[in-house]
Coordinates of C-alpha atoms in Angstrom, one line a residue:
Chain A
M1 CA -163.9 77.5 179.1
K2 CA -165.2 75.7 176.0
K3 CA -165.6 77.1 172.6
R4 CA -167.2 75.3 169.6
V5 CA -165.8 76.3 166.4
K6 CA -166.0 75.3 162.6
L7 CA -162.6 75.3 160.8
I8 CA -162.3 75.4 157.2
F9 CA -158.8 74.4 155.9
P10 CA -157.6 75.5 152.5
K11 CA -156.1 72.6 150.5
R12 CA -152.5 73.5 151.4
S13 CA -153.3 73.2 155.2
V14 CA -154.9 69.8 155.1
H15 CA -151.6 68.0 156.0
M16 CA -151.2 70.1 159.3
P17 CA -151.6 68.3 162.6
I18 CA -153.8 71.0 163.9
T19 CA -155.0 69.2 167.1
Y20 CA -151.5 68.3 168.1
R21 CA -150.2 71.8 167.7
L22 CA -153.3 73.2 169.7
A23 CA -152.6 70.8 172.5
K24 CA -148.8 71.2 172.5
D25 CA -148.5 74.9 171.9
F26 CA -151.6 76.3 173.5
N27 CA -152.6 73.4 176.0
I28 CA -155.9 73.1 174.4
A29 CA -158.0 70.1 174.2
A30 CA -159.8 69.8 170.8
N31 CA -162.7 67.4 170.8
I32 CA -163.5 66.6 167.2
I33 CA -167.4 66.7 166.7
R34 CA -167.4 66.4 163.1
A35 CA -164.7 66.2 160.3
Q36 CA -164.5 66.0 156.6
V37 CA -160.9 65.8 155.5
A38 CA -159.4 64.3 152.4
P39 CA -156.0 64.8 150.6
N40 CA -156.0 67.8 148.3
Q41 CA -159.5 68.9 149.2
V42 CA -160.9 71.8 151.3
G43 CA -161.3 70.4 154.7
T44 CA -163.9 71.1 157.3
L45 CA -163.6 70.4 161.0
V46 CA -166.2 71.2 163.8
V47 CA -164.3 71.2 167.1
E48 CA -165.1 71.9 170.7
L49 CA -161.9 73.8 172.1
S50 CA -161.5 73.7 175.8
G51 CA -158.8 75.5 177.7
D52 CA -157.8 78.8 179.2
I53 CA -159.6 81.7 177.8
D54 CA -156.4 83.7 176.8
H55 CA -155.0 80.5 175.2
L56 CA -158.1 80.0 173.3
N57 CA -157.9 83.4 171.9
D58 CA -154.2 82.9 171.0
A59 CA -155.1 79.6 169.4
V60 CA -157.8 81.2 167.3
D61 CA -155.4 83.9 166.1
W62 CA -152.7 81.4 165.4
L63 CA -155.2 79.2 163.3
E64 CA -156.2 82.3 161.2
V65 CA -152.6 83.0 160.5
Q66 CA -152.1 79.5 159.1
G67 CA -155.0 80.4 156.6
I68 CA -157.6 78.4 158.4
E69 CA -161.1 79.9 158.4
V70 CA -162.5 80.0 161.9
S71 CA -166.2 80.3 162.1
G72 CA -167.6 80.8 165.6
A73 CA -171.3 80.0 164.7
S74 CA -170.1 76.6 163.8
G75 CA -173.3 75.4 162.0
E76 CA -175.4 74.7 165.0
I77 CA -178.7 72.9 164.5
V78 CA -181.9 75.2 165.0
V79 CA -185.3 74.0 165.4
D80 CA -187.9 76.6 164.4
E81 CA -190.6 76.2 167.0
D82 CA -193.2 77.9 164.9
L83 CA -192.8 75.4 162.2
C84 CA -192.2 72.3 164.2
V85 CA -195.3 69.9 164.5
H86 CA -193.5 67.6 167.1
C87 CA -194.1 64.5 164.8
G88 CA -190.8 63.1 166.0
L89 CA -189.5 61.8 162.7
C90 CA -186.2 63.4 163.3
T91 CA -185.7 61.4 166.5
G92 CA -185.3 58.2 164.6
V93 CA -182.4 59.5 162.5
C94 CA -180.5 61.4 165.2
P95 CA -177.5 59.3 166.0
T96 CA -176.7 60.8 169.4
R97 CA -180.2 61.3 170.7
A98 CA -179.8 65.0 170.7
L99 CA -183.4 65.2 169.4
T100 CA -185.8 63.3 171.6
L101 CA -189.6 63.3 172.3
D102 CA -190.3 64.1 175.9
S103 CA -191.8 60.9 177.5
E104 CA -194.7 62.8 179.0
T105 CA -195.6 65.6 176.7
H106 CA -194.4 64.1 173.4
R107 CA -193.0 67.5 172.5
L108 CA -189.7 67.5 170.6
T109 CA -186.7 68.5 172.7
F110 CA -183.3 69.4 171.4
S111 CA -180.1 68.9 173.6
R112 CA -177.5 71.0 172.0
S113 CA -174.5 69.5 173.9
R114 CA -175.4 66.1 172.4
C115 CA -175.6 67.3 168.9
I116 CA -172.7 66.5 166.5
V117 CA -174.2 68.5 163.7
C118 CA -174.5 65.6 161.3
E119 CA -177.4 67.3 159.7
Q120 CA -179.4 64.1 159.1
C121 CA -182.4 65.7 160.7
I122 CA -182.5 68.5 158.2
P123 CA -183.8 66.5 155.1
T124 CA -185.8 64.2 157.4
C125 CA -188.1 67.1 158.7
P126 CA -191.3 67.0 156.7
V127 CA -192.1 70.6 157.5
Q128 CA -188.7 72.0 157.0
A129 CA -188.4 73.2 160.7
I130 CA -184.8 72.3 161.1
S131 CA -181.7 74.1 159.7
T132 CA -178.2 75.2 160.5
N133 CA -177.6 78.7 161.6
L134 CA -174.7 79.0 159.3
Chain B
M1 CA -228.0 53.8 177.8
R2 CA -227.8 57.1 175.8
T3 CA -228.9 58.5 172.5
I4 CA -227.3 61.2 170.4
D5 CA -230.4 63.3 170.9
G6 CA -230.1 62.9 174.7
I7 CA -226.3 63.8 174.5
N8 CA -227.0 67.0 172.4
D9 CA -229.6 68.0 175.0
K10 CA -226.9 67.8 177.8
I11 CA -224.4 69.7 175.5
R12 CA -227.0 72.5 175.0
Q13 CA -227.5 72.8 178.8
G14 CA -223.8 72.7 179.4
K15 CA -224.1 69.6 181.3
A16 CA -222.4 67.0 179.0
V17 CA -219.4 65.2 180.5
V18 CA -216.7 65.1 177.8
Q19 CA -213.4 63.3 178.3
T20 CA -210.4 62.9 176.1
A21 CA -209.6 59.4 175.0
E22 CA -206.6 59.3 177.3
A23 CA -208.5 60.6 180.3
F24 CA -211.3 58.2 179.6
K25 CA -208.8 55.1 179.3
A26 CA -207.3 56.3 182.8
H27 CA -210.9 56.6 184.2
A28 CA -211.9 53.2 183.0
K29 CA -208.8 51.7 184.3
E30 CA -209.3 53.1 187.7
Q31 CA -213.0 52.8 188.3
G32 CA -213.9 50.1 185.7
V33 CA -215.5 50.4 182.3
A34 CA -219.1 50.3 183.7
A35 CA -218.5 53.3 186.1
A36 CA -216.6 55.3 183.3
A37 CA -219.5 54.5 180.8
A38 CA -222.1 55.7 183.3
A39 CA -220.3 59.0 184.1
V40 CA -219.1 60.1 180.5
D41 CA -221.2 61.1 177.7
V42 CA -218.7 61.8 174.8
V43 CA -215.1 60.6 174.4
V44 CA -212.9 62.9 172.2
T45 CA -210.2 61.3 170.0
G46 CA -207.8 63.1 167.7
T47 CA -204.8 62.6 165.3
F48 CA -202.3 64.8 163.5
E49 CA -200.7 63.0 160.7
P50 CA -200.0 63.1 156.9
M51 CA -203.0 62.4 154.7
E52 CA -201.8 62.6 151.3
S53 CA -205.1 61.3 149.9
S54 CA -206.4 64.8 150.4
G55 CA -207.4 67.6 148.1
A56 CA -209.3 70.8 147.8
M57 CA -212.2 71.7 145.6
L58 CA -212.2 75.2 144.5
N59 CA -214.8 77.3 142.4
L60 CA -212.8 80.4 141.1
G61 CA -215.8 82.5 140.2
H62 CA -216.3 83.6 136.6
T63 CA -214.1 86.0 134.7
D64 CA -215.2 88.5 132.0
P65 CA -215.1 87.3 129.3
P66 CA -215.6 83.9 130.9
I67 CA -213.4 80.8 130.7
K68 CA -213.8 77.1 130.6
L69 CA -210.5 75.8 132.2
L70 CA -208.3 73.5 130.3
E71 CA -205.1 73.6 132.4
C72 CA -204.8 75.5 135.8
Y73 CA -201.6 75.9 138.0
L74 CA -201.8 77.2 141.5
D75 CA -198.4 78.5 142.5
G76 CA -196.9 76.1 139.9
V77 CA -198.9 73.1 141.0
P78 CA -201.3 71.5 138.4
A79 CA -204.9 71.4 139.5
Y80 CA -207.4 69.1 137.8
A81 CA -209.8 71.1 135.9
G82 CA -212.0 68.5 134.1
F83 CA -215.2 69.6 135.8
G84 CA -217.6 72.7 135.0
A85 CA -216.0 75.8 133.8
V86 CA -214.2 77.2 136.8
D87 CA -214.1 74.3 139.3
V88 CA -210.7 72.8 140.1
C89 CA -209.5 70.1 142.3
L90 CA -206.0 70.5 143.9
G91 CA -204.4 67.3 145.1
A92 CA -202.2 67.5 148.3
S93 CA -199.4 65.2 146.9
Q94 CA -199.3 66.8 143.4
P95 CA -195.7 68.3 143.0
A96 CA -195.2 71.7 141.4
V97 CA -193.8 72.0 137.8
A98 CA -191.2 74.4 136.8
G99 CA -192.2 77.6 134.7
R100 CA -195.8 77.6 135.7
G101 CA -195.9 80.7 137.9
A102 CA -194.2 79.4 141.0
D103 CA -191.4 81.8 142.1
L104 CA -189.4 79.0 143.9
G105 CA -185.9 79.3 142.6
D106 CA -183.9 76.0 142.0
P107 CA -185.3 72.8 140.6
E108 CA -185.1 71.1 144.0
A109 CA -187.4 73.6 145.7
V110 CA -189.9 73.2 142.8
R111 CA -190.0 69.3 143.5
E112 CA -190.5 70.0 147.2
H113 CA -193.4 72.3 146.7
G114 CA -196.8 70.6 146.1
G115 CA -200.5 70.8 146.5
G116 CA -200.4 70.4 150.2
H117 CA -198.4 73.6 150.6
V118 CA -200.7 75.5 148.4
I119 CA -203.8 74.3 150.3
A120 CA -202.1 75.4 153.7
D121 CA -201.2 78.8 152.1
L122 CA -204.7 79.5 151.0
I123 CA -206.0 78.3 154.6
A124 CA -203.4 80.7 156.1
G125 CA -204.8 83.6 154.2
R126 CA -201.8 83.9 151.8
S127 CA -202.4 84.9 148.1
V128 CA -201.5 82.3 145.6
P129 CA -200.6 82.9 141.8
L130 CA -202.8 81.3 139.4
Q131 CA -202.0 80.5 135.7
A132 CA -204.6 78.9 133.4
T133 CA -205.5 78.2 130.0
G134 CA -209.1 77.9 128.5
H135 CA -210.8 75.7 125.9
G136 CA -212.0 78.8 124.0
T137 CA -215.7 77.9 123.2
D138 CA -218.6 80.1 122.0
C139 CA -219.8 80.4 125.6
Y140 CA -216.5 80.5 127.3
P141 CA -214.3 82.4 124.8
R142 CA -211.3 83.3 127.0
T143 CA -208.2 81.3 126.5
S144 CA -205.9 82.3 129.2
L145 CA -205.9 83.6 132.7
E146 CA -203.3 84.9 135.0
T147 CA -204.3 86.3 138.4
T148 CA -203.9 85.7 142.2
I149 CA -206.4 84.2 144.4
T150 CA -206.9 84.0 148.2
R151 CA -209.7 81.9 150.2
D152 CA -211.6 85.3 150.3
T153 CA -211.7 85.7 146.5
I154 CA -213.1 82.3 145.5
N155 CA -216.6 81.0 145.9
Q156 CA -216.2 77.4 147.4
F157 CA -213.1 76.2 149.0
Y158 CA -213.5 72.9 150.7
L159 CA -211.3 70.0 151.7
F160 CA -212.1 66.5 150.7
S161 CA -209.9 63.7 151.9
P162 CA -210.8 60.4 150.1
R163 CA -208.6 58.6 152.7
G164 CA -208.5 61.0 155.5
L165 CA -208.7 58.7 158.6
Y166 CA -207.0 55.2 158.8
Q167 CA -207.7 52.6 161.3
N168 CA -204.2 51.5 162.3
F169 CA -201.3 51.3 159.9
I170 CA -197.9 49.7 159.5
V171 CA -194.5 50.1 160.9
G172 CA -191.8 50.7 158.4
V173 CA -188.1 49.3 158.5
N174 CA -185.5 48.8 156.0
G175 CA -183.6 45.5 156.1
G176 CA -181.5 46.4 153.0
D177 CA -178.2 48.0 152.7
R178 CA -179.0 51.5 151.5
T179 CA -181.2 54.3 153.0
L180 CA -184.8 54.4 151.5
S181 CA -186.8 57.5 150.8
T182 CA -190.3 56.6 151.6
Y183 CA -193.7 58.1 152.5
L184 CA -192.8 57.3 156.2
G185 CA -189.5 59.5 155.7
P186 CA -186.1 58.1 155.5
L187 CA -185.7 54.5 156.5
Q188 CA -182.1 53.7 157.3
P189 CA -180.4 50.5 156.3
R190 CA -179.8 47.4 158.3
L191 CA -182.8 48.1 160.5
G192 CA -181.4 51.6 161.5
N193 CA -184.9 52.9 162.5
A194 CA -188.4 52.0 162.5
V195 CA -191.3 54.7 161.8
Y196 CA -194.9 54.2 162.9
A197 CA -197.6 56.5 161.7
N198 CA -200.6 56.3 163.8
P199 CA -201.0 57.7 167.4
G200 CA -202.4 54.5 168.7
A201 CA -204.9 54.3 171.5
L202 CA -205.7 58.2 171.1
S203 CA -206.5 57.5 167.3
P204 CA -210.1 58.0 166.3
L205 CA -210.8 54.7 164.6
L206 CA -209.1 52.5 167.1
N207 CA -211.6 53.7 169.7
D208 CA -214.6 52.6 167.7
P209 CA -213.1 49.4 165.9
D210 CA -216.5 48.3 164.4
L211 CA -217.6 51.8 163.5
E212 CA -220.6 51.4 165.5
A213 CA -220.8 54.8 167.1
I214 CA -219.9 56.9 164.0
G215 CA -221.1 56.8 160.4
I216 CA -221.8 58.7 157.3
G217 CA -222.9 62.1 158.4
S218 CA -221.0 62.3 161.8
R219 CA -219.7 65.6 162.6
I220 CA -216.0 65.9 163.2
F221 CA -213.1 68.3 163.9
F222 CA -211.4 68.7 160.6
G223 CA -208.3 70.9 160.1
G224 CA -209.5 73.3 162.9
G225 CA -213.0 73.7 161.3
V226 CA -216.1 71.6 161.3
G227 CA -216.3 68.6 159.0
Y228 CA -218.2 65.5 158.3
I229 CA -217.5 61.9 157.5
A230 CA -218.5 61.8 153.9
W231 CA -218.2 58.2 152.9
E232 CA -216.1 55.1 153.4
G233 CA -212.5 55.8 152.5
T234 CA -210.4 54.5 149.7
Q235 CA -208.9 51.1 150.5
H236 CA -211.5 50.7 153.2
F237 CA -210.8 47.2 154.5
P238 CA -212.7 46.5 157.5
L239 CA -212.3 42.7 157.0
Q240 CA -208.7 42.9 158.2
R241 CA -207.9 40.4 160.9
R242 CA -208.6 41.7 164.4
L243 CA -207.6 41.0 168.0
P244 CA -210.3 39.7 170.5
N245 CA -210.7 43.5 171.5
R246 CA -211.7 44.1 167.9
T247 CA -208.8 46.4 166.9
P248 CA -207.2 45.3 163.5
I249 CA -203.7 43.9 163.3
G250 CA -202.9 46.2 160.4
P251 CA -204.5 48.8 158.0
A252 CA -208.2 48.3 158.1
A253 CA -211.2 50.7 157.9
T254 CA -210.7 54.1 156.3
L255 CA -212.9 57.1 156.1
A256 CA -213.4 59.8 153.5
L257 CA -213.8 63.3 155.2
I258 CA -215.0 66.6 154.0
G259 CA -215.2 70.2 155.4
D260 CA -215.1 73.9 154.6
A261 CA -211.5 74.9 154.2
K262 CA -212.6 78.5 154.6
Q263 CA -213.1 77.8 158.3
M264 CA -209.9 75.9 158.8
R265 CA -206.9 77.2 160.7
P266 CA -203.2 77.0 159.6
E267 CA -202.0 75.4 162.9
W268 CA -204.1 72.2 161.9
V269 CA -203.4 72.1 158.2
R270 CA -199.6 71.9 157.2
G271 CA -198.0 71.3 153.9
C272 CA -195.1 68.9 154.2
Y273 CA -192.6 67.1 152.0
F274 CA -191.0 63.8 152.4
K275 CA -187.5 63.8 150.7
G276 CA -187.2 61.6 147.7
Y277 CA -190.9 60.8 147.9
G278 CA -193.0 64.0 147.5
P279 CA -195.2 66.5 148.9
S280 CA -198.2 65.9 151.2
L281 CA -200.5 67.5 153.8
M282 CA -200.6 67.0 157.5
L283 CA -204.1 67.3 159.0
G284 CA -205.6 67.5 162.6
V285 CA -208.7 65.5 162.8
G286 CA -210.9 64.8 165.8
V287 CA -213.9 62.4 166.2
P288 CA -216.2 62.5 169.1
I289 CA -217.5 59.1 170.2
P290 CA -220.8 59.2 171.9
I291 CA -220.8 56.7 174.8
L292 CA -224.1 55.1 173.6
N293 CA -223.7 51.8 175.6
E294 CA -221.1 49.9 177.6
Q295 CA -219.7 48.1 174.5
V296 CA -218.8 51.5 172.9
A297 CA -217.2 52.4 176.3
T298 CA -215.4 49.1 176.4
H299 CA -213.8 49.8 173.0
C300 CA -212.8 53.4 174.1
A301 CA -211.0 51.9 177.0
V302 CA -208.5 50.2 174.8
Q303 CA -204.8 50.8 175.7
D304 CA -201.6 51.2 173.6
A305 CA -200.5 47.8 174.9
D306 CA -203.6 46.2 173.5
I307 CA -203.2 47.5 169.9
V308 CA -200.6 46.1 167.5
A309 CA -199.2 46.9 164.2
P310 CA -197.1 44.8 161.6
V311 CA -193.5 45.7 161.0
M312 CA -192.9 45.7 157.2
D313 CA -189.6 45.6 155.5
F314 CA -189.4 48.4 152.8
S315 CA -186.3 46.9 151.2
I316 CA -188.6 44.6 149.1
P317 CA -190.6 47.0 146.9
R318 CA -193.4 44.6 146.3
R319 CA -197.1 44.9 147.0
V320 CA -196.8 42.1 149.8
R321 CA -193.7 43.1 151.7
P322 CA -192.0 40.8 154.2
T323 CA -193.1 41.3 157.7
F324 CA -191.1 41.1 161.0
G325 CA -194.3 40.4 163.0
L326 CA -196.3 42.5 165.2
V327 CA -195.5 45.1 167.8
S328 CA -197.9 46.9 170.4
Y329 CA -198.2 50.7 170.4
A330 CA -196.9 50.8 173.9
Q331 CA -193.6 49.2 172.6
L332 CA -193.5 51.7 169.7
K333 CA -193.9 54.6 172.0
S334 CA -191.2 53.5 174.4
G335 CA -188.8 54.5 171.8
S336 CA -187.3 51.1 170.8
I337 CA -188.5 47.7 169.6
T338 CA -186.6 44.4 169.1
I339 CA -186.5 42.9 165.7
E340 CA -184.7 39.5 165.3
G341 CA -182.8 40.2 168.7
Q342 CA -181.7 43.6 167.5
P343 CA -182.9 46.8 169.3
V344 CA -184.3 49.4 166.7
R345 CA -185.1 53.0 167.5
T346 CA -188.7 53.9 166.8
A347 CA -190.0 57.2 165.7
P348 CA -193.6 58.4 165.2
L349 CA -194.9 60.2 162.0
A350 CA -198.1 61.2 163.6
S351 CA -197.7 64.0 166.2
I352 CA -199.0 62.7 169.4
Y353 CA -198.5 66.2 170.8
L354 CA -200.8 67.8 168.4
A355 CA -203.2 64.8 168.4
R356 CA -203.7 65.4 172.1
R357 CA -204.3 69.1 171.4
V358 CA -206.9 68.3 168.8
A359 CA -208.7 66.1 171.3
S360 CA -208.5 68.8 174.0
E361 CA -209.7 71.7 171.6
L362 CA -212.8 69.5 170.5
K363 CA -213.5 68.8 174.1
T364 CA -213.5 72.7 174.7
W365 CA -215.9 73.1 171.7
I366 CA -218.4 70.6 173.1
E367 CA -218.2 71.7 176.6
A368 CA -218.9 75.4 175.5
G369 CA -221.9 74.2 173.6
Q370 CA -220.4 75.2 170.1
F371 CA -220.4 71.7 168.7
E372 CA -223.1 69.1 168.8
L373 CA -222.9 65.7 167.7
A374 CA -224.5 64.5 164.5
A375 CA -226.2 61.2 164.1
P376 CA -225.0 59.0 161.2
V377 CA -227.5 59.0 158.3
A378 CA -226.1 55.7 157.1
P379 CA -223.7 53.0 158.5
L380 CA -220.1 52.6 157.0
P381 CA -219.9 49.3 155.2
Q382 CA -218.4 46.4 157.2
D383 CA -217.7 44.0 154.2
R384 CA -215.4 45.6 151.8
A385 CA -212.8 43.3 150.0
F386 CA -209.2 44.5 149.3
L387 CA -208.7 43.8 145.8
P388 CA -205.3 44.0 144.0
Q389 CA -204.8 45.2 140.6
D390 CA -203.4 42.8 138.4
A391 CA -202.6 43.7 134.8
L392 CA -204.4 41.6 132.4
G393 CA -203.3 40.7 128.9
G394 CA -200.2 42.4 127.8

């Protein structure tokens, strides 16, 4: 199964080769969706972990023991249908085309699986209909 | 072929044939313009886009003791009070100022809040805090006022858009090397995106390019209520260059619109904010075009492929910006245009989805006999120049 998580590293853990350990010790493929890591700073990694469900749970336990904060609701983009006016301005800044206008109806459609949570759409939206569910 | 009186007779009898602009174009393409013109009485057009040149006129009613307003803030947004005692005008693009009654928290939230949001709040029936000072005169002795108002506790509340409808517009791109915050939203560097702001062939004024079927006094759908074409709009420039089908190759005619905000509905009046630029107001506007003759019908049959807009580079912040040439609305709506050999993603700023809904709602009104056409009382001028303002002296 797959699980999308947000990992927040304390400064002391930034040097750890996390994805290597996940692959070697737990047989888990970690697809990095978004990363913000720099020496001596708190790091953030949004990853999609795929592997056996028991291995996934073990891996999350291990990450927490290492002092890494694991957040399940990993900052997904949410479009508020009541606020959205379907202008489509966000579709021009979305790098992965997760946000598109339907070619027939011109309604905004959001494809979660394509979203890398870059958040560029959030300040672009003129009616503040887009947010992360953190 | 037809008169507005004749069409209104048919509307009253429930016999008027009304089509949305898109349906009419398909009809004309399939059966020819002459057949479509013979069959259809009214073509309804629509748009839903930011119209920052909009404002609301409010009359608050007199307090006791009475006040002649000097300064007035509605939810922290300054309203112009240089009229009679309790008349104020609230502009859609006016940002809030801190410490004037708006409970918005951080400074960024204050900057992002503006007249457009306050107008939309009032139309949605929400109460709005008001802080004001008075001149303190013999007849109006009161010098301060703090209260809350709603649309039901004020006398007049009407929307006036000095530039409500635009005939065509530009396409914004950024050929520079940093992101620009503009009235078209963020423009990404190195031609990262292109933004167009007009719904193209569905847009009201592109279906009547020479303003032959509408004029001052024409009744329209305005923010979900009934409004009227009040005057030529600011920056009205009908002399813009035009294609043989009479549609202009860039921003051209504009219209000033007026309507009772108390009748408007929140889904068609939305406050908005463009990051790094400022607040504004999105409005749904629908214009019915009476098919008076075959020429009006020919103009209504125009397609996205036959209407163009100029691509302008916002990286040069001058009055005359460099242009990358013309693109058609068919290309813009396909999601990508080519500029200097490079594919550039396009995104609209006008909501085509809601523009269509404006047109279909107005069609329903006319078919139900709730909305009759109004004959213009005066034509819109066809010969306005587009004057620059060059500072003299200094």
